[in-house]
XYZ file of C-alpha atoms in Angstrom:
137
model
C -13.915 54.361 25.852
C -11.860 51.636 27.489
C -8.236 50.923 26.634
C -7.043 47.326 26.809
C -3.339 46.838 27.289
C -1.877 43.593 25.955
C 1.235 42.363 27.801
C 4.386 42.390 25.697
C 4.832 38.599 26.023
C 2.024 38.012 23.484
C 2.870 38.110 19.797
C -0.657 37.433 18.527
C -4.062 38.519 19.818
C -5.373 34.946 20.069
C -2.572 34.123 22.539
C -4.097 36.490 25.096
C -6.131 34.284 27.463
C -9.202 36.559 27.547
C -9.326 36.575 23.712
C -9.018 32.788 23.209
C -12.759 32.288 22.651
C -13.521 35.595 20.934
C -12.467 39.219 20.803
C -14.473 41.878 22.652
C -17.527 43.376 20.944
C -17.453 46.927 19.593
C -13.696 47.189 19.617
C -11.341 49.128 17.378
C -7.694 48.199 17.209
C -5.030 50.623 16.082
C -2.569 48.397 14.242
C -0.038 51.200 14.020
C 0.256 50.952 17.780
C 0.079 47.180 18.175
C 1.678 45.909 14.978
C -0.916 43.138 14.790
C -4.616 42.775 14.108
C -7.577 40.596 14.925
C -8.293 38.930 11.578
C -6.356 35.718 12.168
C -7.872 35.318 15.646
C -11.344 35.820 14.168
C -10.706 33.208 11.474
C -9.456 30.664 14.011
C -12.076 31.024 16.752
C -15.319 29.039 17.047
C -17.744 31.916 16.429
C -19.693 32.515 13.196
C -18.251 35.608 11.537
C -18.636 37.750 8.472
C -15.287 39.402 7.847
C -15.566 42.465 5.610
C -12.430 43.412 3.675
C -11.736 46.196 1.165
C -10.099 44.142 -1.590
C -10.586 40.811 -3.374
C -6.857 40.127 -3.026
C -7.148 40.352 0.761
C -10.087 37.912 0.775
C -8.340 35.385 -1.465
C -5.085 35.755 0.467
C -6.809 34.877 3.753
C -8.548 31.885 2.115
C -5.259 30.652 0.648
C -3.519 31.129 3.999
C -6.111 28.951 5.741
C -6.505 26.242 3.089
C -5.000 22.922 4.247
C -3.519 24.671 7.281
C -4.390 22.877 10.545
C -4.009 26.133 12.472
C -7.210 27.308 10.753
C -9.895 24.837 11.865
C -12.737 26.284 9.769
C -13.466 26.527 6.073
C -13.613 30.118 4.861
C -16.056 31.084 2.128
C -15.250 34.203 0.096
C -17.918 36.461 -1.421
C -16.921 39.106 -3.948
C -17.710 40.182 -7.502
C -19.210 37.291 -9.411
C -19.160 34.695 -6.615
C -21.490 31.769 -7.324
C -24.135 32.402 -4.679
C -25.507 28.860 -5.129
C -22.208 27.658 -3.654
C -22.705 30.052 -0.755
C -26.158 28.595 -0.118
C -24.665 25.089 -0.119
C -22.010 26.229 2.361
C -24.617 27.817 4.635
C -26.839 24.730 4.553
C -23.997 22.248 5.089
C -24.503 20.925 8.620
C -20.974 19.499 8.664
C -19.679 23.096 8.638
C -20.522 23.901 12.248
C -18.722 27.255 12.357
C -19.230 29.564 9.386
C -16.566 32.044 8.331
C -17.489 34.275 5.405
C -15.013 36.816 4.103
C -16.652 39.449 1.914
C -15.537 42.586 0.138
C -17.158 45.794 1.346
C -19.045 46.228 -1.912
C -20.557 42.716 -1.681
C -21.888 43.061 1.872
C -25.346 44.064 0.660
C -25.526 41.036 -1.635
C -24.397 38.717 1.172
C -26.966 40.171 3.568
C -29.818 38.744 1.476
C -28.405 35.191 1.912
C -27.657 35.087 5.630
C -29.434 35.729 8.893
C -27.266 38.543 10.280
C -28.306 37.571 13.818
C -26.368 34.310 13.406
C -23.078 36.090 12.664
C -20.799 38.635 14.213
C -19.374 41.255 11.864
C -15.686 42.064 11.785
C -14.534 44.951 9.606
C -10.933 44.476 8.577
C -8.921 47.482 7.448
C -11.713 49.779 8.681
C -9.714 52.876 7.812
C -10.109 51.896 4.131
C -13.896 52.382 4.240
C -13.469 56.103 3.666
C -11.174 55.472 0.714
C -13.379 52.778 -0.873
C -16.556 54.836 -0.519
C -14.835 58.015 -1.700
C -15.626 60.071 1.408
């Protein structure tokens, strides 16, 4: 295990120079220690991501936050419940969308997996501590 210390001068993860392009792989952040998370940095960077979240409200909140906001340069597609998967296919095939950001609820990950090539995306699990609660373990 390696601990990364973020200097106090940074308010957000994406302000840290070494995280401008992407966050490190296989990392866990303890938000109770830092007071901030990675989700916004993930949504703003230029890397294809699937962002798994525990609740529909969290997915729609992130989409609403990014809509018409120039700080979020990429369209975010949300997959949950009864999402029209034809629209997802259109999004995935749209060459004008050069960076794909898909936010998906935990319970819809399996459904999403049959539509994407997982090798073309990095996976970010938001609110990872909720996995035990959602799955009932």
